[in-house]
């Protein structure tokens, strides 16, 4: 009984010890919690970034794969030629080979078949450059009909229809010797005139035309060939082409002469698509300054007769090939092309019996000389 009171004081001590131990345990748990919480927050911050990085890498891989596929397709497309029959030609253009024009290198002809169409400004610049190049190639260009005055040039131009200038030049000396003036020809015997001009072909119709011209010049213009286009086209057998030849070469009035050669070449050069001579004349006049019209006509005709022929153009020997969109329509081998050159370019006589002093070729032989 006496020992019980002595044990009571120990209980508060135990409770205090338990409280201290609990507090210590709590602090340790808190410390551990804080320590473990920091990596957890950092990991939480890193995880989204890792996810974003992984997504970016995945997107890059997909992009690279897509690009690789596209590159393979492009390479296959470049390697494969267009699905066209061999030798297929775009309308009005050169043959297409493997997506490129036959010329391949340089200038207007080096464009791919599906390239953007040439603008009008670019065409005008190219056309004027061709004119400058032709001026260097043919500094001696001139009318290829022999004449001494406007009347002789007018008759020679009418006679040149459906024949060559050479044949006209071989025929007119006898005509001009027999009938030197409009008055002489107007009073001539038609049958005698026919016999003289027979070599030029269509001699009956031509006799009627030139004698009609002689009568009109004598009766309506006082024996002088008129110097205005509106007067010239009223004469028998005289159209705009003949009028422009006479005006440009006998009177110094600029004009475009649209003959067979001129029309063919300006369409090959893609200066116009017109076929009607008057429409061709109007479109070409709009491209060049008026001061160039007459000499441009001579240069283009010279080029058409000597190099850019109707059936076998000598493309391989053409000095303006880099500017020509129709390169490849003719012979492109330089050696073979040189064999196609005509007149002075090929070492042969020209068309005039009496060429200008600066003409580098040989005079044509008279009629019957072989």
mmCIF file of C-alpha atoms in Angstrom:
data_model
loop_
_atom_site.group_PDB
_atom_site.id
_atom_site.type_symbol
_atom_site.label_atom_id
_atom_site.label_comp_id
_atom_site.label_asym_id
_atom_site.label_seq_id
_atom_site.Cartn_x
_atom_site.Cartn_y
_atom_site.Cartn_z
ATOM 1 C CA UNK A 1 0.000 0.000 0.000
ATOM 2 C CA UNK A 2 2.869 2.413 0.869
ATOM 3 C CA UNK A 3 4.613 1.914 -2.516
ATOM 4 C CA UNK A 4 1.801 3.210 -4.806
ATOM 5 C CA UNK A 5 2.141 6.961 -4.185
ATOM 6 C CA UNK A 6 5.876 6.743 -4.990
ATOM 7 C CA UNK A 7 5.187 5.530 -8.573
ATOM 8 C CA UNK A 8 2.803 8.275 -9.672
ATOM 9 C CA UNK A 9 5.360 10.958 -10.484
ATOM 10 C CA UNK A 10 6.844 8.723 -13.310
ATOM 11 C CA UNK A 11 3.738 9.037 -15.582
ATOM 12 C CA UNK A 12 4.191 12.723 -16.542
ATOM 13 C CA UNK A 13 7.794 11.991 -17.407
ATOM 14 C CA UNK A 14 6.773 9.220 -19.758
ATOM 15 C CA UNK A 15 4.204 11.409 -21.414
ATOM 16 C CA UNK A 16 6.766 14.157 -21.881
ATOM 17 C CA UNK A 17 9.223 11.694 -23.329
ATOM 18 C CA UNK A 18 6.580 10.375 -25.696
ATOM 19 C CA UNK A 19 5.692 13.956 -26.765
ATOM 20 C CA UNK A 20 9.329 14.804 -27.359
ATOM 21 C CA UNK A 21 9.808 11.621 -29.383
ATOM 22 C CA UNK A 22 6.662 12.373 -31.408
ATOM 23 C CA UNK A 23 7.816 15.906 -32.083
ATOM 24 C CA UNK A 24 11.204 14.682 -33.166
ATOM 25 C CA UNK A 25 9.595 12.103 -35.394
ATOM 26 C CA UNK A 26 7.327 14.765 -36.882
ATOM 27 C CA UNK A 27 10.286 17.042 -37.622
ATOM 28 C CA UNK A 28 12.140 14.187 -39.274
ATOM 29 C CA UNK A 29 9.116 13.315 -41.362
ATOM 30 C CA UNK A 30 8.729 16.963 -42.360
ATOM 31 C CA UNK A 31 12.404 17.140 -43.322
ATOM 32 C CA UNK A 32 12.123 13.950 -45.360
ATOM 33 C CA UNK A 33 8.957 15.273 -46.959
ATOM 34 C CA UNK A 34 10.641 18.536 -47.919
ATOM 35 C CA UNK A 35 13.657 16.727 -49.247
ATOM 36 C CA UNK A 36 11.572 14.340 -51.291
ATOM 37 C CA UNK A 37 9.220 17.094 -52.509
ATOM 38 C CA UNK A 38 11.963 19.084 -54.292
ATOM 39 C CA UNK A 39 12.900 16.390 -56.804
ATOM 40 C CA UNK A 40 9.245 15.743 -57.344
ATOM 41 C CA UNK A 41 8.624 19.386 -58.333
ATOM 42 C CA UNK A 42 11.713 19.466 -60.533
ATOM 43 C CA UNK A 43 10.678 16.225 -62.174
ATOM 44 C CA UNK A 44 7.243 17.660 -62.731
ATOM 45 C CA UNK A 45 8.837 20.641 -64.437
ATOM 46 C CA UNK A 46 11.110 18.474 -66.576
ATOM 47 C CA UNK A 47 8.469 16.028 -67.745
ATOM 48 C CA UNK A 48 6.474 18.547 -69.924
ATOM 49 C CA UNK A 49 9.722 19.810 -71.460
ATOM 50 C CA UNK A 50 10.742 16.266 -72.218
ATOM 51 C CA UNK A 51 7.373 15.641 -73.777
ATOM 52 C CA UNK A 52 7.711 18.805 -75.929
ATOM 53 C CA UNK A 53 11.221 17.817 -76.990
ATOM 54 C CA UNK A 54 10.067 14.367 -77.922
ATOM 55 C CA UNK A 55 7.162 15.837 -79.910
ATOM 56 C CA UNK A 56 9.518 18.226 -81.720
ATOM 57 C CA UNK A 57 11.887 15.402 -82.570
ATOM 58 C CA UNK A 58 8.977 13.358 -83.864
ATOM 59 C CA UNK A 59 7.782 16.241 -86.018
ATOM 60 C CA UNK A 60 11.301 16.768 -87.362
ATOM 61 C CA UNK A 61 11.538 13.105 -88.219
ATOM 62 C CA UNK A 62 8.198 13.270 -90.024
ATOM 63 C CA UNK A 63 9.270 16.442 -91.909
ATOM 64 C CA UNK A 64 12.552 14.830 -92.925
ATOM 65 C CA UNK A 65 10.717 11.766 -94.107
ATOM 66 C CA UNK A 66 8.253 13.891 -96.059
ATOM 67 C CA UNK A 67 11.070 15.875 -97.665
ATOM 68 C CA UNK A 68 12.899 12.714 -98.568
ATOM 69 C CA UNK A 69 9.790 11.322 -100.244
ATOM 70 C CA UNK A 70 9.223 14.595 -102.112
ATOM 71 C CA UNK A 71 12.855 14.689 -103.228
ATOM 72 C CA UNK A 72 12.602 11.131 -104.531
ATOM 73 C CA UNK A 73 9.439 12.011 -106.444
ATOM 74 C CA UNK A 74 11.043 15.172 -107.867
ATOM 75 C CA UNK A 75 14.123 13.251 -108.935
ATOM 76 C CA UNK A 76 11.973 10.626 -110.590
ATOM 77 C CA UNK A 77 9.970 13.372 -112.306
ATOM 78 C CA UNK A 78 13.136 15.098 -113.561
ATOM 79 C CA UNK A 79 14.589 11.854 -114.797
ATOM 80 C CA UNK A 80 11.489 10.872 -116.721
ATOM 81 C CA UNK A 81 10.925 12.676 -120.082
ATOM 82 C CA UNK A 82 7.539 14.254 -120.849
ATOM 83 C CA UNK A 83 4.935 11.822 -122.084
ATOM 84 C CA UNK A 84 5.022 12.983 -125.703
ATOM 85 C CA UNK A 85 5.635 11.197 -128.932
ATOM 86 C CA UNK A 86 9.276 11.480 -130.147
ATOM 87 C CA UNK A 87 9.885 14.662 -132.102
ATOM 88 C CA UNK A 88 6.684 16.296 -130.810
ATOM 89 C CA UNK A 89 6.706 20.001 -131.526
ATOM 90 C CA UNK A 90 4.845 22.742 -129.715
ATOM 91 C CA UNK A 91 2.642 24.706 -132.079
ATOM 92 C CA UNK A 92 4.837 27.073 -134.058
ATOM 93 C CA UNK A 93 7.941 26.095 -132.046
ATOM 94 C CA UNK A 94 10.955 23.798 -132.119
ATOM 95 C CA UNK A 95 11.028 20.114 -131.334
ATOM 96 C CA UNK A 96 10.952 19.229 -127.666
ATOM 97 C CA UNK A 97 13.478 16.724 -126.361
ATOM 98 C CA UNK A 98 13.402 15.658 -122.707
ATOM 99 C CA UNK A 99 11.570 18.773 -121.531
ATOM 100 C CA UNK A 100 13.982 21.185 -123.250
ATOM 101 C CA UNK A 101 13.846 22.717 -126.671
ATOM 102 C CA UNK A 102 16.178 21.182 -129.219
ATOM 103 C CA UNK A 103 18.563 24.160 -129.003
ATOM 104 C CA UNK A 104 19.324 23.529 -125.351
ATOM 105 C CA UNK A 105 21.796 26.332 -124.612
ATOM 106 C CA UNK A 106 21.351 30.071 -124.404
ATOM 107 C CA UNK A 107 18.839 32.676 -125.477
ATOM 108 C CA UNK A 108 15.146 32.428 -126.123
ATOM 109 C CA UNK A 109 15.407 28.813 -127.261
ATOM 110 C CA UNK A 110 16.739 27.466 -123.962
ATOM 111 C CA UNK A 111 13.412 27.597 -122.116
ATOM 112 C CA UNK A 112 11.570 24.532 -120.958
ATOM 113 C CA UNK A 113 8.448 23.493 -122.761
ATOM 114 C CA UNK A 114 6.216 24.575 -119.873
ATOM 115 C CA UNK A 115 7.913 27.919 -119.179
ATOM 116 C CA UNK A 116 6.050 31.177 -118.812
ATOM 117 C CA UNK A 117 5.093 32.784 -122.157
ATOM 118 C CA UNK A 118 7.287 35.633 -123.338
ATOM 119 C CA UNK A 119 5.908 39.052 -122.437
ATOM 120 C CA UNK A 120 5.362 41.655 -125.142
ATOM 121 C CA UNK A 121 8.107 43.843 -123.694
ATOM 122 C CA UNK A 122 10.566 40.951 -123.750
ATOM 123 C CA UNK A 123 9.563 40.135 -127.334
ATOM 124 C CA UNK A 124 10.111 43.745 -128.441
ATOM 125 C CA UNK A 125 13.539 43.817 -126.818
ATOM 126 C CA UNK A 126 14.468 40.523 -128.460
ATOM 127 C CA UNK A 127 13.150 41.708 -131.846
ATOM 128 C CA UNK A 128 15.192 44.891 -131.728
ATOM 129 C CA UNK A 129 18.277 42.963 -130.728
ATOM 130 C CA UNK A 130 17.770 40.641 -133.704
ATOM 131 C CA UNK A 131 17.580 43.713 -135.944
ATOM 132 C CA UNK A 132 20.882 44.993 -134.522
ATOM 133 C CA UNK A 133 22.513 41.605 -135.019
ATOM 134 C CA UNK A 134 21.275 41.390 -138.614
ATOM 135 C CA UNK A 135 22.650 44.883 -139.251
ATOM 136 C CA UNK A 136 26.109 43.575 -138.328
ATOM 137 C CA UNK A 137 25.712 40.450 -140.445
ATOM 138 C CA UNK A 138 24.347 42.304 -143.499
ATOM 139 C CA UNK A 139 25.753 45.865 -143.441
ATOM 140 C CA UNK A 140 25.444 45.845 -147.240
ATOM 141 C CA UNK A 141 21.725 44.868 -147.340
ATOM 142 C CA UNK A 142 19.941 46.529 -150.269
ATOM 143 C CA UNK A 143 17.006 46.048 -152.646
ATOM 144 C CA UNK A 144 17.915 43.160 -154.929
ATOM 145 C CA UNK A 145 16.298 44.575 -158.039
ATOM 146 C CA UNK A 146 18.371 46.527 -160.570
ATOM 147 C CA UNK A 147 16.971 50.024 -161.198
ATOM 148 C CA UNK A 148 18.106 53.556 -162.001
ATOM 149 C CA UNK A 149 14.959 55.574 -161.224
ATOM 150 C CA UNK A 150 11.516 55.209 -159.568
ATOM 151 C CA UNK A 151 9.852 54.129 -162.838
ATOM 152 C CA UNK A 152 12.290 51.257 -163.377
ATOM 153 C CA UNK A 153 11.967 50.130 -159.744
ATOM 154 C CA UNK A 154 8.165 50.223 -159.984
ATOM 155 C CA UNK A 155 8.101 48.045 -163.119
ATOM 156 C CA UNK A 156 10.741 45.635 -161.781
ATOM 157 C CA UNK A 157 8.803 45.160 -158.527
ATOM 158 C CA UNK A 158 5.574 44.370 -160.394
ATOM 159 C CA UNK A 159 7.436 41.885 -162.617
ATOM 160 C CA UNK A 160 8.982 40.153 -159.558
ATOM 161 C CA UNK A 161 5.656 38.564 -158.562
ATOM 162 C CA UNK A 162 5.813 34.748 -158.729
ATOM 163 C CA UNK A 163 9.463 34.728 -159.844
ATOM 164 C CA UNK A 164 12.946 35.540 -158.574
ATOM 165 C CA UNK A 165 14.635 38.908 -158.479
ATOM 166 C CA UNK A 166 17.458 37.341 -160.467
ATOM 167 C CA UNK A 167 15.155 36.452 -163.362
ATOM 168 C CA UNK A 168 13.682 39.965 -163.297
ATOM 169 C CA UNK A 169 17.157 41.526 -163.321
ATOM 170 C CA UNK A 170 18.083 39.384 -166.311
ATOM 171 C CA UNK A 171 14.915 40.492 -168.152
ATOM 172 C CA UNK A 172 14.550 44.203 -167.460
ATOM 173 C CA UNK A 173 17.664 45.467 -169.309
ATOM 174 C CA UNK A 174 15.982 44.730 -172.641
ATOM 175 C CA UNK A 175 12.661 46.185 -171.445
ATOM 176 C CA UNK A 176 14.206 49.426 -170.176
ATOM 177 C CA UNK A 177 16.315 49.778 -173.304
ATOM 178 C CA UNK A 178 13.227 49.485 -175.546
ATOM 179 C CA UNK A 179 10.892 51.601 -173.368
ATOM 180 C CA UNK A 180 12.883 53.993 -171.147
ATOM 181 C CA UNK A 181 9.968 56.288 -170.208
ATOM 182 C CA UNK A 182 6.284 55.885 -169.239
ATOM 183 C CA UNK A 183 5.305 57.533 -172.509
ATOM 184 C CA UNK A 184 7.303 54.985 -174.514
ATOM 185 C CA UNK A 185 5.815 51.989 -172.750
ATOM 186 C CA UNK A 186 2.263 53.392 -172.863
ATOM 187 C CA UNK A 187 2.497 53.537 -176.671
ATOM 188 C CA UNK A 188 4.125 50.105 -177.107
ATOM 189 C CA UNK A 189 2.780 47.057 -178.926
ATOM 190 C CA UNK A 190 1.529 44.655 -176.203
ATOM 191 C CA UNK A 191 2.737 41.593 -178.105
ATOM 192 C CA UNK A 192 6.264 42.947 -178.261
ATOM 193 C CA UNK A 193 6.232 43.693 -174.549
ATOM 194 C CA UNK A 194 4.990 40.169 -173.848
ATOM 195 C CA UNK A 195 7.895 38.638 -175.724
ATOM 196 C CA UNK A 196 10.421 40.675 -173.745
ATOM 197 C CA UNK A 197 9.052 39.840 -170.300
ATOM 198 C CA UNK A 198 8.081 36.223 -171.039
ATOM 199 C CA UNK A 199 10.929 34.797 -168.859
ATOM 200 C CA UNK A 200 9.324 36.287 -165.727
ATOM 201 C CA UNK A 201 6.164 34.165 -166.096
ATOM 202 C CA UNK A 202 2.505 35.269 -166.257
ATOM 203 C CA UNK A 203 3.711 37.575 -169.034
ATOM 204 C CA UNK A 204 0.260 38.477 -170.411
ATOM 205 C CA UNK A 205 -1.129 39.651 -167.085
ATOM 206 C CA UNK A 206 2.128 41.428 -166.284
ATOM 207 C CA UNK A 207 2.155 43.156 -169.666
ATOM 208 C CA UNK A 208 -1.322 44.473 -168.976
ATOM 209 C CA UNK A 209 -0.235 45.742 -165.548
ATOM 210 C CA UNK A 210 2.979 47.505 -166.554
ATOM 211 C CA UNK A 211 1.410 49.106 -169.622
ATOM 212 C CA UNK A 212 -1.527 50.222 -167.487
ATOM 213 C CA UNK A 213 0.937 51.759 -165.016
ATOM 214 C CA UNK A 214 2.687 53.595 -167.849
ATOM 215 C CA UNK A 215 -0.611 55.032 -169.088
ATOM 216 C CA UNK A 216 -1.686 56.148 -165.584
ATOM 217 C CA UNK A 217 1.669 57.751 -164.803
ATOM 218 C CA UNK A 218 1.615 59.555 -168.142
ATOM 219 C CA UNK A 219 -1.985 60.741 -167.975
ATOM 220 C CA UNK A 220 -2.581 61.296 -164.241
ATOM 221 C CA UNK A 221 0.826 62.205 -162.819
ATOM 222 C CA UNK A 222 2.531 64.066 -165.649
ATOM 223 C CA UNK A 223 4.931 61.269 -166.531
ATOM 224 C CA UNK A 224 6.379 61.073 -162.961
ATOM 225 C CA UNK A 225 5.881 58.200 -160.545
ATOM 226 C CA UNK A 226 3.973 59.545 -157.513
ATOM 227 C CA UNK A 227 5.721 59.565 -154.137
ATOM 228 C CA UNK A 228 2.673 58.909 -151.946
ATOM 229 C CA UNK A 229 1.346 55.515 -150.921
ATOM 230 C CA UNK A 230 -2.285 56.468 -151.505
ATOM 231 C CA UNK A 231 -1.434 57.387 -155.121
ATOM 232 C CA UNK A 232 0.764 54.385 -155.828
ATOM 233 C CA UNK A 233 -1.823 51.794 -154.720
ATOM 234 C CA UNK A 234 -4.264 53.213 -157.299
ATOM 235 C CA UNK A 235 -1.991 52.129 -160.142
ATOM 236 C CA UNK A 236 -2.751 48.802 -161.932
ATOM 237 C CA UNK A 237 -1.090 45.821 -160.237
ATOM 238 C CA UNK A 238 0.343 47.912 -157.395
ATOM 239 C CA UNK A 239 -0.387 46.938 -153.777
ATOM 240 C CA UNK A 240 1.058 48.028 -150.447
ATOM 241 C CA UNK A 241 4.116 45.791 -150.788
ATOM 242 C CA UNK A 242 5.109 47.251 -154.157
ATOM 243 C CA UNK A 243 4.287 50.766 -152.986
ATOM 244 C CA UNK A 244 6.491 50.406 -149.902
ATOM 245 C CA UNK A 245 9.378 49.076 -152.007
ATOM 246 C CA UNK A 246 9.202 52.120 -154.261
ATOM 247 C CA UNK A 247 8.697 54.609 -151.426
ATOM 248 C CA UNK A 248 11.494 53.206 -149.268
ATOM 249 C CA UNK A 249 14.116 52.737 -151.983
ATOM 250 C CA UNK A 250 13.326 55.432 -154.571
ATOM 251 C CA UNK A 251 11.898 58.206 -152.374
ATOM 252 C CA UNK A 252 13.420 57.551 -148.942
ATOM 253 C CA UNK A 253 10.034 57.161 -147.254
ATOM 254 C CA UNK A 254 10.234 54.432 -144.543
ATOM 255 C CA UNK A 255 8.078 51.372 -145.078
ATOM 256 C CA UNK A 256 7.831 47.657 -144.251
ATOM 257 C CA UNK A 257 7.903 45.344 -147.262
ATOM 258 C CA UNK A 258 6.007 42.152 -146.453
ATOM 259 C CA UNK A 259 7.042 39.669 -149.111
ATOM 260 C CA UNK A 260 7.164 35.866 -148.780
ATOM 261 C CA UNK A 261 10.544 35.833 -147.032
ATOM 262 C CA UNK A 262 9.699 38.633 -144.625
ATOM 263 C CA UNK A 263 6.388 37.098 -143.580
ATOM 264 C CA UNK A 264 7.948 33.682 -143.032
ATOM 265 C CA UNK A 265 10.784 34.960 -140.855
ATOM 266 C CA UNK A 266 8.803 37.316 -138.628
ATOM 267 C CA UNK A 267 6.521 34.396 -137.785
ATOM 268 C CA UNK A 268 9.531 32.189 -137.051
ATOM 269 C CA UNK A 269 10.914 34.944 -134.834
ATOM 270 C CA UNK A 270 7.511 35.060 -133.040
ATOM 271 C CA UNK A 271 7.123 38.756 -133.730
ATOM 272 C CA UNK A 272 3.633 38.102 -135.042
ATOM 273 C CA UNK A 273 1.238 35.239 -135.740
ATOM 274 C CA UNK A 274 -0.607 37.087 -138.507
ATOM 275 C CA UNK A 275 -0.767 35.706 -142.043
ATOM 276 C CA UNK A 276 -2.387 38.642 -143.825
ATOM 277 C CA UNK A 277 0.378 40.946 -145.187
ATOM 278 C CA UNK A 278 -1.329 44.163 -144.097
ATOM 279 C CA UNK A 279 -1.805 42.872 -140.543
ATOM 280 C CA UNK A 280 1.802 41.689 -140.481
ATOM 281 C CA UNK A 281 2.923 45.132 -141.621
ATOM 282 C CA UNK A 282 0.872 46.865 -138.917
ATOM 283 C CA UNK A 283 2.199 44.643 -136.115
ATOM 284 C CA UNK A 284 5.846 44.916 -137.174
ATOM 285 C CA UNK A 285 5.572 48.680 -137.567
ATOM 286 C CA UNK A 286 4.416 48.821 -133.926
ATOM 287 C CA UNK A 287 7.572 47.026 -132.754
ATOM 288 C CA UNK A 288 10.243 49.114 -134.487
ATOM 289 C CA UNK A 289 10.839 52.853 -134.847
ATOM 290 C CA UNK A 290 9.853 54.245 -138.232
ATOM 291 C CA UNK A 291 13.446 55.022 -139.151
ATOM 292 C CA UNK A 292 14.259 51.272 -139.110
ATOM 293 C CA UNK A 293 11.429 50.054 -141.329
ATOM 294 C CA UNK A 294 13.092 50.061 -144.761
ATOM 295 C CA UNK A 295 16.449 48.596 -143.706
ATOM 296 C CA UNK A 296 14.759 46.077 -141.415
ATOM 297 C CA UNK A 297 12.879 44.797 -144.464
ATOM 298 C CA UNK A 298 16.121 44.354 -146.426
ATOM 299 C CA UNK A 299 17.936 42.613 -143.560
ATOM 300 C CA UNK A 300 15.140 40.144 -142.866
ATOM 301 C CA UNK A 301 14.749 39.335 -146.582
ATOM 302 C CA UNK A 302 18.524 38.910 -146.955
ATOM 303 C CA UNK A 303 18.564 36.524 -144.007
ATOM 304 C CA UNK A 304 15.634 34.563 -145.382
ATOM 305 C CA UNK A 305 17.275 34.100 -148.770
ATOM 306 C CA UNK A 306 20.746 33.281 -147.516
ATOM 307 C CA UNK A 307 20.377 31.348 -144.248
ATOM 308 C CA UNK A 308 16.821 30.983 -142.926
ATOM 309 C CA UNK A 309 15.404 29.167 -145.956
ATOM 310 C CA UNK A 310 11.808 28.025 -146.243
ATOM 311 C CA UNK A 311 12.479 24.276 -146.422
ATOM 312 C CA UNK A 312 15.952 23.770 -144.970
ATOM 313 C CA UNK A 313 16.984 26.644 -142.719
ATOM 314 C CA UNK A 314 20.675 26.517 -141.840
ATOM 315 C CA UNK A 315 20.151 26.768 -138.071
ATOM 316 C CA UNK A 316 23.650 25.496 -137.272
ATOM 317 C CA UNK A 317 25.219 28.393 -139.228
ATOM 318 C CA UNK A 318 22.790 31.099 -138.091
ATOM 319 C CA UNK A 319 24.357 34.075 -136.283
ATOM 320 C CA UNK A 320 21.132 34.879 -134.417
ATOM 321 C CA UNK A 321 20.360 31.316 -133.287
ATOM 322 C CA UNK A 322 20.520 32.214 -129.553
ATOM 323 C CA UNK A 323 17.700 34.724 -130.106
ATOM 324 C CA UNK A 324 15.478 32.554 -132.288
ATOM 325 C CA UNK A 325 12.581 30.628 -130.691
ATOM 326 C CA UNK A 326 12.344 28.435 -133.817
ATOM 327 C CA UNK A 327 15.915 27.151 -133.690
ATOM 328 C CA UNK A 328 15.966 23.461 -134.535
ATOM 329 C CA UNK A 329 13.462 23.547 -137.389
ATOM 330 C CA UNK A 330 16.384 23.190 -139.767
ATOM 331 C CA UNK A 331 19.839 21.613 -139.869
ATOM 332 C CA UNK A 332 21.675 22.213 -136.566
ATOM 333 C CA UNK A 333 24.969 20.520 -137.391
ATOM 334 C CA UNK A 334 27.382 23.398 -138.189
ATOM 335 C CA UNK A 335 29.189 21.598 -141.021
ATOM 336 C CA UNK A 336 26.008 20.428 -142.716
ATOM 337 C CA UNK A 337 24.359 23.824 -142.179
ATOM 338 C CA UNK A 338 27.219 25.688 -143.886
ATOM 339 C CA UNK A 339 26.610 23.659 -147.023
ATOM 340 C CA UNK A 340 23.082 25.121 -147.195
ATOM 341 C CA UNK A 341 24.191 28.767 -147.332
ATOM 342 C CA UNK A 342 23.286 30.674 -150.488
ATOM 343 C CA UNK A 343 24.483 33.692 -152.480
ATOM 344 C CA UNK A 344 27.523 35.469 -151.048
ATOM 345 C CA UNK A 345 27.271 33.511 -147.768
ATOM 346 C CA UNK A 346 27.857 30.346 -149.751
ATOM 347 C CA UNK A 347 30.325 31.894 -152.175
ATOM 348 C CA UNK A 348 27.813 32.170 -155.041
ATOM 349 C CA UNK A 349 26.666 35.134 -157.185
ATOM 350 C CA UNK A 350 23.948 37.386 -155.881
ATOM 351 C CA UNK A 351 20.738 38.341 -157.655
ATOM 352 C CA UNK A 352 21.783 41.699 -159.109
ATOM 353 C CA UNK A 353 23.654 42.136 -162.350
ATOM 354 C CA UNK A 354 24.704 45.565 -161.078
ATOM 355 C CA UNK A 355 25.032 45.317 -157.296
ATOM 356 C CA UNK A 356 26.031 48.243 -155.057
ATOM 357 C CA UNK A 357 29.772 48.973 -154.760
ATOM 358 C CA UNK A 358 29.954 47.628 -151.179
ATOM 359 C CA UNK A 359 28.336 44.284 -152.048
ATOM 360 C CA UNK A 360 30.798 41.508 -151.034
ATOM 361 C CA UNK A 361 29.471 38.854 -153.420
ATOM 362 C CA UNK A 362 29.642 38.235 -157.127
ATOM 363 C CA UNK A 363 27.358 39.932 -159.676
ATOM 364 C CA UNK A 364 24.669 37.714 -161.197
ATOM 365 C CA UNK A 365 25.204 36.604 -164.803
ATOM 366 C CA UNK A 366 23.082 38.110 -167.580
ATOM 367 C CA UNK A 367 20.239 36.169 -169.181
ATOM 368 C CA UNK A 368 21.512 33.249 -171.271
ATOM 369 C CA UNK A 369 25.013 33.319 -169.764
ATOM 370 C CA UNK A 370 24.477 30.002 -168.031
#
